[in-house]
CSV table of C-alpha atoms in Angstrom, one decimal:
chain,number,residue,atom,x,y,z
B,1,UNK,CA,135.7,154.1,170.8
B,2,UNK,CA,134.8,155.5,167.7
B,3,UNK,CA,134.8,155.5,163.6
B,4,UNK,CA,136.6,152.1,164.0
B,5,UNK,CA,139.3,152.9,166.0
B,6,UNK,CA,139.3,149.2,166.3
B,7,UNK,CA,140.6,148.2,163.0
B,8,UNK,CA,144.0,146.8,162.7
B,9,UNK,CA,144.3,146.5,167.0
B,10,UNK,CA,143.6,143.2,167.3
B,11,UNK,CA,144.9,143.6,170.9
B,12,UNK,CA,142.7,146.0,171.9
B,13,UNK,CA,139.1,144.1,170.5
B,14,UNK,CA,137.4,142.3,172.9
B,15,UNK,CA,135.4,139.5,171.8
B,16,UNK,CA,132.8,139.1,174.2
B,17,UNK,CA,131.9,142.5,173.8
B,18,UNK,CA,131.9,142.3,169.8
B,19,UNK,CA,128.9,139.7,169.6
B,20,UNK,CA,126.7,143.0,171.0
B,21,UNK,CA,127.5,144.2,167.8
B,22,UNK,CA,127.5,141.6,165.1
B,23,UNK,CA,123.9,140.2,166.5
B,24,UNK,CA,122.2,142.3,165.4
B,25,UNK,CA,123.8,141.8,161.6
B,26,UNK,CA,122.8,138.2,162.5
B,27,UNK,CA,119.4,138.9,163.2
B,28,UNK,CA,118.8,141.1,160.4
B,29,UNK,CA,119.9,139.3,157.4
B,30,UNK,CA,120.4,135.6,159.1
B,31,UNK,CA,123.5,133.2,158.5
B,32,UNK,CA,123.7,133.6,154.5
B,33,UNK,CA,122.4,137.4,154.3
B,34,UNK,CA,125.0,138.6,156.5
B,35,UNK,CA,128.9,138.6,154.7
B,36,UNK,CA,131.7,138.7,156.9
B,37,UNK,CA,132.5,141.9,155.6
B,38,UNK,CA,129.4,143.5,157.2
B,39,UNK,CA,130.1,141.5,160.5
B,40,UNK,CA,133.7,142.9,160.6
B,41,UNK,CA,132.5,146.2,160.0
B,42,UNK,CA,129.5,146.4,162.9
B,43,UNK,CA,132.6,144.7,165.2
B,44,UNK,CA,134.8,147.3,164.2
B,45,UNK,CA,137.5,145.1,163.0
B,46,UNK,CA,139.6,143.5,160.4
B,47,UNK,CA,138.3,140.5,158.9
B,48,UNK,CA,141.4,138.6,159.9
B,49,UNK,CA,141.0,139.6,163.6
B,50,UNK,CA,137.4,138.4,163.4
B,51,UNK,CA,138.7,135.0,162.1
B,52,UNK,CA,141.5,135.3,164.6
B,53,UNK,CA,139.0,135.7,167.7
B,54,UNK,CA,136.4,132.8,166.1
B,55,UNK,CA,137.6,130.7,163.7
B,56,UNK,CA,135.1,131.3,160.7
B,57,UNK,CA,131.5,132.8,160.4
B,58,UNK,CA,129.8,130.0,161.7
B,59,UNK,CA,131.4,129.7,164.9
B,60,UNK,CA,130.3,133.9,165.1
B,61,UNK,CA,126.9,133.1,164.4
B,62,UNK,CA,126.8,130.3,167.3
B,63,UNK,CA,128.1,132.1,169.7
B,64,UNK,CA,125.4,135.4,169.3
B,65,UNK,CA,122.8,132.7,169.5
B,66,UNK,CA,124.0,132.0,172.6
B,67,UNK,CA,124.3,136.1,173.3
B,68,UNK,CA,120.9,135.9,171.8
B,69,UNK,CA,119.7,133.6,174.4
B,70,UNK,CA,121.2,135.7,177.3
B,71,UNK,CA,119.8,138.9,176.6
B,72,UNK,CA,116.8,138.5,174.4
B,73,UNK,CA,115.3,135.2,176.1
B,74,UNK,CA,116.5,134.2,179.3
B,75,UNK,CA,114.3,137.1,181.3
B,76,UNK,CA,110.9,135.7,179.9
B,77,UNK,CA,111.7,132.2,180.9
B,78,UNK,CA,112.1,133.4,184.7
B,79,UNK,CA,109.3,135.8,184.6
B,80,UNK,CA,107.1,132.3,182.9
B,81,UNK,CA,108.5,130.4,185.9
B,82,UNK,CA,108.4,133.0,188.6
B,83,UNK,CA,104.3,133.6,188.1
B,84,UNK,CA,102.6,130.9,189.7
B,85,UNK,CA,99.4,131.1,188.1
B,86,UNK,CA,100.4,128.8,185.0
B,87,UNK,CA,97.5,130.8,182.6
B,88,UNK,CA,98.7,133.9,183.6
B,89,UNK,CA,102.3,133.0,183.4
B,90,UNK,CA,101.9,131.9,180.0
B,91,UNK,CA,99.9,135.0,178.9
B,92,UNK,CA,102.5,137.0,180.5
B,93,UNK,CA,105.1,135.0,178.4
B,94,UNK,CA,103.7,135.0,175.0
B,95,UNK,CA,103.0,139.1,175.6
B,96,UNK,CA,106.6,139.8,176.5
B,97,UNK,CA,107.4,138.0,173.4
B,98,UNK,CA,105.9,140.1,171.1
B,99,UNK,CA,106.7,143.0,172.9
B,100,UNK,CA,110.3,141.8,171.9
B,101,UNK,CA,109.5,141.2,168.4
B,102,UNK,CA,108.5,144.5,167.8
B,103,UNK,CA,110.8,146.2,169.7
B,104,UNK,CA,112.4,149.0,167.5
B,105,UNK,CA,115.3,149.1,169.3
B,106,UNK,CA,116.8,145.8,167.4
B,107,UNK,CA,115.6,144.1,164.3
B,108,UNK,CA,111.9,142.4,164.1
B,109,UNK,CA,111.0,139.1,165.1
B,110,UNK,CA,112.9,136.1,166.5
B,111,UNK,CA,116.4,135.5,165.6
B,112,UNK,CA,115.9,131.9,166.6
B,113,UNK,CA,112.7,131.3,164.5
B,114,UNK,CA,113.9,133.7,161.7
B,115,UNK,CA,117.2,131.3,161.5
B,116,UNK,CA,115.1,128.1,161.9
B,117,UNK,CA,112.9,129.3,158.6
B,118,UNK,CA,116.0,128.7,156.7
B,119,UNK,CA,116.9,125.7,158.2
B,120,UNK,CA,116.3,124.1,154.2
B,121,UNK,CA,119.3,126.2,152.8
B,122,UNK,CA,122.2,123.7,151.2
B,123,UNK,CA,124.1,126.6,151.9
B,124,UNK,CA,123.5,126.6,155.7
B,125,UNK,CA,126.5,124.6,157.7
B,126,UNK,CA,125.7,121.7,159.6
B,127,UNK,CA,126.4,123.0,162.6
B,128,UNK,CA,124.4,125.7,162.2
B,129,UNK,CA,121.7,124.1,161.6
B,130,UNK,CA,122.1,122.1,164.7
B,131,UNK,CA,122.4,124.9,167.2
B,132,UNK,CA,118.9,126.2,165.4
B,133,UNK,CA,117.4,122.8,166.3
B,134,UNK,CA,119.0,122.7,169.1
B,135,UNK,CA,117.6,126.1,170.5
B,136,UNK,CA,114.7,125.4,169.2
B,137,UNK,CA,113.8,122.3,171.1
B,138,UNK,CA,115.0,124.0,174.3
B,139,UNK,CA,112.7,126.5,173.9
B,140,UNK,CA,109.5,124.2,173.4
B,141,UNK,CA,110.7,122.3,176.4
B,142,UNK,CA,110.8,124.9,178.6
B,143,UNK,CA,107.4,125.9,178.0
B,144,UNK,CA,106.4,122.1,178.0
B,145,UNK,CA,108.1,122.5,181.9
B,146,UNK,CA,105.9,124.8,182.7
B,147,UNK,CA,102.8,123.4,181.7
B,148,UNK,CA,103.9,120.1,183.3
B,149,UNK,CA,104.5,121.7,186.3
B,150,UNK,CA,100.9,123.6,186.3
B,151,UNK,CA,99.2,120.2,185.9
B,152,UNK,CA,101.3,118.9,188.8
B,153,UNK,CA,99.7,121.8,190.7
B,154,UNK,CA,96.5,121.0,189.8
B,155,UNK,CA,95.8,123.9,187.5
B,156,UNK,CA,95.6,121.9,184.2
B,157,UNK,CA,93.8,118.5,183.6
B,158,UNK,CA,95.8,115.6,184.1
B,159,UNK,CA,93.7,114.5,181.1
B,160,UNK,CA,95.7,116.9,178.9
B,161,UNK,CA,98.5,116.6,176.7
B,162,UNK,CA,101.0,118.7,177.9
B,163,UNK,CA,103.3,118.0,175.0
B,164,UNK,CA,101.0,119.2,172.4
B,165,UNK,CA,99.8,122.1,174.3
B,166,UNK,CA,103.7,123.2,174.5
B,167,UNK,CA,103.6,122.8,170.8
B,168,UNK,CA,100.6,124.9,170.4
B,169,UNK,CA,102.1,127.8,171.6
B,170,UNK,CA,105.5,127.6,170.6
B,171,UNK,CA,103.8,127.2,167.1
B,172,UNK,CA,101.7,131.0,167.7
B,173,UNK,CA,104.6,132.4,169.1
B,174,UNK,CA,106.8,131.1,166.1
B,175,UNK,CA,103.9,133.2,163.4
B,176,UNK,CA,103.9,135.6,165.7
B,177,UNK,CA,107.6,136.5,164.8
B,178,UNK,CA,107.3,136.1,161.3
B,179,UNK,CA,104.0,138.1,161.8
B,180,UNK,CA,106.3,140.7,163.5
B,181,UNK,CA,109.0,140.6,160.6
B,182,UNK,CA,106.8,140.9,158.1
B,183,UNK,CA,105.8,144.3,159.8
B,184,UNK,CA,103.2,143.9,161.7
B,185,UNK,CA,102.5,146.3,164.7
B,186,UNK,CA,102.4,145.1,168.1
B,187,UNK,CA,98.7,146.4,168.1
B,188,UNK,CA,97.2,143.7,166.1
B,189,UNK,CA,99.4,141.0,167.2
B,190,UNK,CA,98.9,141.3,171.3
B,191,UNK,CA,95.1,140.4,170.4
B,192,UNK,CA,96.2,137.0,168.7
B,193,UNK,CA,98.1,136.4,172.3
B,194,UNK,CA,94.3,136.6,173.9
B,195,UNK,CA,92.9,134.8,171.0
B,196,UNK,CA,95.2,131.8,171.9
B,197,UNK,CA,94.9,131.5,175.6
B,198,UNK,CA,91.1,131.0,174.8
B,199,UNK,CA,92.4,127.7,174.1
B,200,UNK,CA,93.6,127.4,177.9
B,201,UNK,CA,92.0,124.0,179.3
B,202,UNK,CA,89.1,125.0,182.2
């Protein structure tokens, strides 16, 4: 469809299909940067139809974290539990993920982390904030699965701490998208990937 075509058809706007196009608003300019107005307009629809499909803005933004998840995330977590070589699987992981945060093809960094960093705003709703956390922890724990699992298989020490280890790198991977917001090029962030698996217990 085209030059909002959309606008005042409610009947014809399909809701799934809209959070395609207000992520990325989303991910650009986070919960309080991005006005309804703007999210309306990259939906092509009327601000009452976008209330009339979700309710209010922050039922919007919850539901493209969960597009988020789907189509920005979900691949590397199969890819980090398909490799059975737990270093290399990680590696792979943490290289996919900046590949993603510098992909030019959507804005920089991590929606997730970018939304986390303003986890302090009064303005942010409650329930925001808890789908943030929320994602956030699910995030760490799969990565602490993984590493679990690799000292299960006798490829890390049963002498280390799996737990912190998961926060480790879920705490690079976390500068590595504000890194990548910031600006940074993909060149001089893969090498901080290699620098942190140096870290990788013998």
């Amino acid at each position: 469809m085209h030059g909002g075509s959309l606008r005042g058809r409610p009947r014809e706007f399909d809701p799934d299909s809209a959070l395609d196009h207000v992520l990325p608003v989303f991910w650009r300019d986070g919960f309080d940067g991005a006005s309804v107005q703007e999210l309306a307009d990259a939906a092509g629809v009327s601000k009452p139809s976008l209330y009339a499909a979700y309710g209010n803005k922050e039922s919007l933004y919850l539901a493209a974290l969960r597009r988020y998840g789907e189509r920005h995330t979900a691949n590397r977590v199969v890819a980090l539990n398909a490799e059975t070589d737990a270093r290399e699987a990680m590696r792979g992981y943490m290289r996919a993920s900046v590949e993603a945060y510098t992909n030019p093809e959507h804005p920089a960094g991590c929606l997730i982390v970018m939304g986390a960093t303003a986890c302090e705003s009064a303005s942010l709703p409650e329930s925001v904030r808890a789908g943030l956390c929320a994602t956030m922890r699910a995030a760490a724990e799969q990565i602490g699965q993984r590493l679990v699992r690799a000292q299960r298989d006798g490829q890390l020490p049963l002498s280390v701490d799996t737990g912190a280890m998961a926060a480790f790198y879920n705490t690079v991977l976390a500068g590595l998208s504000v890194q990548a917001k910031a600006g940074v090029p993909r060149e001089l962030l893969l090498p901080v990937v290699d620098e942190a698996m140096r870290g990788w217990p013998e």
